[in-house]
XYZ file of C-alpha atoms in Angstrom:
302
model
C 113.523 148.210 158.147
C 110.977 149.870 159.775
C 110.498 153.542 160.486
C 111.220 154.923 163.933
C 108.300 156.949 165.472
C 108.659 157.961 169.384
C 105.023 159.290 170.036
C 105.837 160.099 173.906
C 106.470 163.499 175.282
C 108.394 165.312 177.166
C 107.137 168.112 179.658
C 107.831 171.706 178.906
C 109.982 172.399 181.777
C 111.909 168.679 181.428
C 112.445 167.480 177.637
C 113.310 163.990 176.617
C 117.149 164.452 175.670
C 118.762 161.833 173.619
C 122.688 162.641 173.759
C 125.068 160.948 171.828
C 128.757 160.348 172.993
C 132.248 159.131 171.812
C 133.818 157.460 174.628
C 132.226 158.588 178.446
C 128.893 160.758 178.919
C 128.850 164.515 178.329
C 131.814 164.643 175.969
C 129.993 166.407 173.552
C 131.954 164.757 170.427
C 132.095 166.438 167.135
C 132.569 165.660 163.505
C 132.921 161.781 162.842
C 133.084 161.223 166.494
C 129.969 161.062 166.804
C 127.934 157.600 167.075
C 125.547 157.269 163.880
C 122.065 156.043 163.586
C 121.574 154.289 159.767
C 118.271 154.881 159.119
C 118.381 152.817 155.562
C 115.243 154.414 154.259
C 113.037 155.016 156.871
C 112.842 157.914 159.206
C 113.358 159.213 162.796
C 109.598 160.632 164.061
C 109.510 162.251 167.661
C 106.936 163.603 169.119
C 107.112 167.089 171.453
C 109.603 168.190 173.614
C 112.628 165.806 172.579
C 115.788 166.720 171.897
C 118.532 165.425 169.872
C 121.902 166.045 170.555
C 125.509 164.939 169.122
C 124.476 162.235 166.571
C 124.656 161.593 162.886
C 121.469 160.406 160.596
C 121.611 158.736 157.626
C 118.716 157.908 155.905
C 116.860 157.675 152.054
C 113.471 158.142 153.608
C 111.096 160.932 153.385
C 113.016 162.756 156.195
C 115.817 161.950 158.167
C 114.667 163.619 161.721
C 111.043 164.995 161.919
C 111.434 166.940 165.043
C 107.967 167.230 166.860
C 107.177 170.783 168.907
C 109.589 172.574 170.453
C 111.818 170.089 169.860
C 115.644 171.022 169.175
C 118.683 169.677 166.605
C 122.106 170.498 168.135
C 125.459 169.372 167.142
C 124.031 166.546 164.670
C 125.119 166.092 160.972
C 121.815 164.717 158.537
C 122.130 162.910 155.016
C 119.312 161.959 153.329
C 120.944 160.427 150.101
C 117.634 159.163 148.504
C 117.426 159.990 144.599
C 113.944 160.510 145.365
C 112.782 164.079 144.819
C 111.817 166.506 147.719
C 112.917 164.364 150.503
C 114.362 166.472 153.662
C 117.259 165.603 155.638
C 114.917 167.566 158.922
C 111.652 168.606 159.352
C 110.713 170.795 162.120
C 107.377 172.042 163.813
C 106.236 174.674 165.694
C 108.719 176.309 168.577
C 111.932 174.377 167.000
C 115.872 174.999 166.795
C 118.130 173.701 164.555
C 121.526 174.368 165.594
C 125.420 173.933 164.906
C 124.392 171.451 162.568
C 125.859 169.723 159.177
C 122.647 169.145 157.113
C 122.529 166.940 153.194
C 119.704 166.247 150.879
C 121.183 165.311 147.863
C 117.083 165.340 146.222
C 115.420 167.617 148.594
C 115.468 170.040 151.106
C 118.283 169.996 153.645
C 115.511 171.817 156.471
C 112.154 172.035 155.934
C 111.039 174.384 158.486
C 107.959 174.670 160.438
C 106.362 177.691 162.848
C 108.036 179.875 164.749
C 111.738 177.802 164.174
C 115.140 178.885 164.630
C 117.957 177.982 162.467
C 121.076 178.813 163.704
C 124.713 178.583 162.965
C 124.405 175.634 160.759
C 126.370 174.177 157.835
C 123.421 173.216 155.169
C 124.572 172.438 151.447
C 124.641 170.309 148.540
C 121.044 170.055 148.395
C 118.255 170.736 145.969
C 116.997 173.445 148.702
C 118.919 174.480 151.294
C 115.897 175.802 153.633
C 112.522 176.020 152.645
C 109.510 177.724 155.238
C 106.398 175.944 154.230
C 104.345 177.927 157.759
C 103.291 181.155 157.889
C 104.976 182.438 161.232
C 107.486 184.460 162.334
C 110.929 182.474 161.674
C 115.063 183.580 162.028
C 118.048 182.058 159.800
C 120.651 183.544 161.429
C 124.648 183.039 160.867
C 124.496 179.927 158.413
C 126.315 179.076 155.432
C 124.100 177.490 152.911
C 125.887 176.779 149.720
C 125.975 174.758 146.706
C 122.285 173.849 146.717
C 120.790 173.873 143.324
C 117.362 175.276 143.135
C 117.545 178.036 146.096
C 119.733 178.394 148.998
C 116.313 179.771 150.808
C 112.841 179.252 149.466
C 110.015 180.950 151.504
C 107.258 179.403 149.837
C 103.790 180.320 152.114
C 102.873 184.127 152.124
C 103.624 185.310 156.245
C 101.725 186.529 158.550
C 105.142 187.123 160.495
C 107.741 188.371 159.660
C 110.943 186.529 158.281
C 114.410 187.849 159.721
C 117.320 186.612 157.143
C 120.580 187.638 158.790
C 124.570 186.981 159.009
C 124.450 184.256 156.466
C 126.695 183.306 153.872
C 124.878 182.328 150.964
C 126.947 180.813 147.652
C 125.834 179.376 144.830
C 128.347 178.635 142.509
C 131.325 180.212 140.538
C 129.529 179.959 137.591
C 126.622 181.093 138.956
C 123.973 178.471 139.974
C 119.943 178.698 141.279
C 118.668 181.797 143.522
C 119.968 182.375 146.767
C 116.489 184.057 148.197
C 113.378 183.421 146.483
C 110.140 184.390 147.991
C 106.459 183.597 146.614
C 103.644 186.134 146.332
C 102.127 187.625 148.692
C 105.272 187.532 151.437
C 106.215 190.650 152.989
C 107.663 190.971 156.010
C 110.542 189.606 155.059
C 114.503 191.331 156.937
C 117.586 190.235 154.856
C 120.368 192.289 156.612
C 123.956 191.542 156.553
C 124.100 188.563 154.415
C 126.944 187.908 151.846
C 124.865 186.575 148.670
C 127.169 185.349 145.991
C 127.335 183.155 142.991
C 123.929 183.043 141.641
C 121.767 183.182 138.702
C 119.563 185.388 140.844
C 120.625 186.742 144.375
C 117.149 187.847 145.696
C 114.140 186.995 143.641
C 110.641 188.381 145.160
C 106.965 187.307 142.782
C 105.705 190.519 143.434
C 106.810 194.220 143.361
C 106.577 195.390 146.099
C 108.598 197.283 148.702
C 107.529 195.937 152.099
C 110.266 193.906 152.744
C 113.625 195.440 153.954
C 117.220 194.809 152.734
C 120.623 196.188 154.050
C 124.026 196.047 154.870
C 124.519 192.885 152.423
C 127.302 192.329 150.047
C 125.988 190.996 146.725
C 129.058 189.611 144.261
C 129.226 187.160 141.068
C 125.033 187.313 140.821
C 124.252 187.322 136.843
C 121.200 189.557 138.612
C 121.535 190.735 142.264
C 117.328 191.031 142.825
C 114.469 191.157 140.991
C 111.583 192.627 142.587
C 113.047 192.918 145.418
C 114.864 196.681 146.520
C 118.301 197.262 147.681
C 119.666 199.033 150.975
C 121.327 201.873 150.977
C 124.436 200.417 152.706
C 124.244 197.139 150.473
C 127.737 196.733 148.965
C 129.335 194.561 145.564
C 132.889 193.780 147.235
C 134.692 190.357 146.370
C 134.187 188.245 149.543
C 137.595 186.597 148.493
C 136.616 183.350 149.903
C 139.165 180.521 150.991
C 139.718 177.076 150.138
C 136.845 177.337 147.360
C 137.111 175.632 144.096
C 135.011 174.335 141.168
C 135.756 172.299 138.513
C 133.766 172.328 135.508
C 133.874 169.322 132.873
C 131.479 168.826 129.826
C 132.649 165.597 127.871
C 131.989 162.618 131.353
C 131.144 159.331 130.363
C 130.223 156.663 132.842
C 130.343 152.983 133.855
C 128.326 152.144 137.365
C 129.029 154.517 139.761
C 132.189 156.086 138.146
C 132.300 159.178 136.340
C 135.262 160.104 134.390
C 136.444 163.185 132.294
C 139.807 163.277 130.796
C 139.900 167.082 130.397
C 139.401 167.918 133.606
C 141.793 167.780 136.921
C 140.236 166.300 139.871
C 143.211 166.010 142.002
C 142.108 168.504 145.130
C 138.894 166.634 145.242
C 138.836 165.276 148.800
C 136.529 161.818 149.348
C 133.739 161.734 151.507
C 133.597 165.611 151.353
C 133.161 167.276 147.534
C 129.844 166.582 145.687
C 130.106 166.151 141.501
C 126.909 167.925 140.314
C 125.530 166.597 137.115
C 123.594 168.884 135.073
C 122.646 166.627 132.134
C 123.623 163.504 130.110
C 122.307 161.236 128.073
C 120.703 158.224 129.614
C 119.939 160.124 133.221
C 116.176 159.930 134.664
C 116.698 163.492 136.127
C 118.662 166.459 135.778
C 120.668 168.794 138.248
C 121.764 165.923 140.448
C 123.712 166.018 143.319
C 126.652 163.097 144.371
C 128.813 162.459 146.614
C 132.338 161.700 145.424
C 133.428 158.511 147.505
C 136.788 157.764 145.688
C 138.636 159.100 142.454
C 141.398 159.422 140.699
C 143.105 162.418 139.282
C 140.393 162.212 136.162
């Protein structure tokens, strides 16, 4: 009931590595394999140089892992399920990687990333903010999928002084078109987006200032109800249907509910798959907040 803080070090040259495994050491499991730590609502604090490996973290604390310096996130999946607003599923400081991860906030921010971090080949989604930079150094998102989260899929939120390289993501919204898959506060400029697919939102890349600074090419923009605002467009920046796979959405308007079931009779929710697809609820009467993301544990076809 308490939360986990691990204030020792490890040495630049020899990192405290805690390694999770399925069955004998080093077998590097995957998926649900992997052992799990059940936070509850507390959180996982370490302090620099310690590295995580091969687990999963569940929590409803403030943040599921808060990675200390130069500390890296590799092969872990991260849920923080609190209902709590602006709760993060990681946190990272200065000199960190986050990769090959799975990363959940159903409230908050899946990463919330400090200086200098890499985030790498992850899996980040159904969150109110897939990634949000809250430093002002030099950072790289490179080859993730962020999708489904609700407010931005990236939110650089702290003018630079380095510069921000965006690049080989997949970036999706919605079908219907949901949140902004870029947004970037005043005063930013440094900022690469090259070779992204951006797709599905109400706004693809949304900048607070006019400016042309920033660079941006070789990206396929697609379903956006606006593709950028303030923000200028590549030369070699195309509009071509990504014609992704195994994608679906189901829309419903008339739910009702009774504890933790939702139901709607006009709608088909028979490729839903448990434990997997996320219902997001967008209003109703008798809800404390709006634009909520759940799990779906178990249904039936309605």
């Amino acid at each position: 009931s308490e939360t986990i803080s691990i204030a020792g070090t490890g040495g630049t040259q020899a990192p405290i590595r805690i390694i999770g495994y399925k069955t004998t050491r080093g077998d590097n499991p995957t998926g649900t394999s992997r052992p799990t730590i059940a936070h509850g609502a507390v959180s996982l604090g370490l302090g620099a140089n310690i590295d995580i490996y091969n687990l999963q973290v569940t929590t409803s604390g403030a943040t599921g892992i808060d990675a200390g310096s130069a500390g890296k996130v590799v092969n872990c999946k991260l849920i923080n399920s609190s209902t709590t607003a602006d709760r993060n599923a990681i946190t990272t400081a200065i000199d960190g990687l986050v990769l090959n991860c799975e990363v959940i906030s159903y409230r908050g921010d899946g990463i919330s990333s400090g200086n200098i971090v890499n985030i790498i080949a992850n899996y980040i989604h159904d969150s109110n903010i897939g990634i949000v930079s809250t430093t002002t150094a030099a950072e790289c998102y490179i080859n993730n999928i962020i999708d489904s989260c609700v407010t931005y899929a990236i939110y650089i939120n702290t003018a630079h002084t380095g510069s921000i390289i965006i690049n080989s993501n997949t970036l999706y919204g919605s079908e219907n078109t949901t949140g902004t898959g870029i947004n970037l506060i005043t005063g930013i400029t440094d900022v690469r987006i090259l070779n992204n697919i951006i797709y599905g939102f109400t706004t693809g890349v949304s900048h607070a200032d006019t400016q042309t600074v920033g660079y941006d090419d070789y990206n396929d923009y697609f379903n956006n109800d606006t593709d950028v605002t303030n923000w200028t467009k590549g030369g070699n920046d195309q509009a071509l249907d990504p014609t992704f796979t195994s994608v679906a959405q189901v829309t419903g308007t008339t739910a009702t509910y009774a504890g933790s079931t939702l139901t709607d009779a006009a709608a088909s929710f028979s490729n839903v798959v448990d434990n997997q697809d996320f219902v997001l609820i967008v209003s109703g009467t008798g809800l404390t907040t709006t634009n909520c993301q759940y799990l779906i544990t178990s249904h039936t076809a309605t």
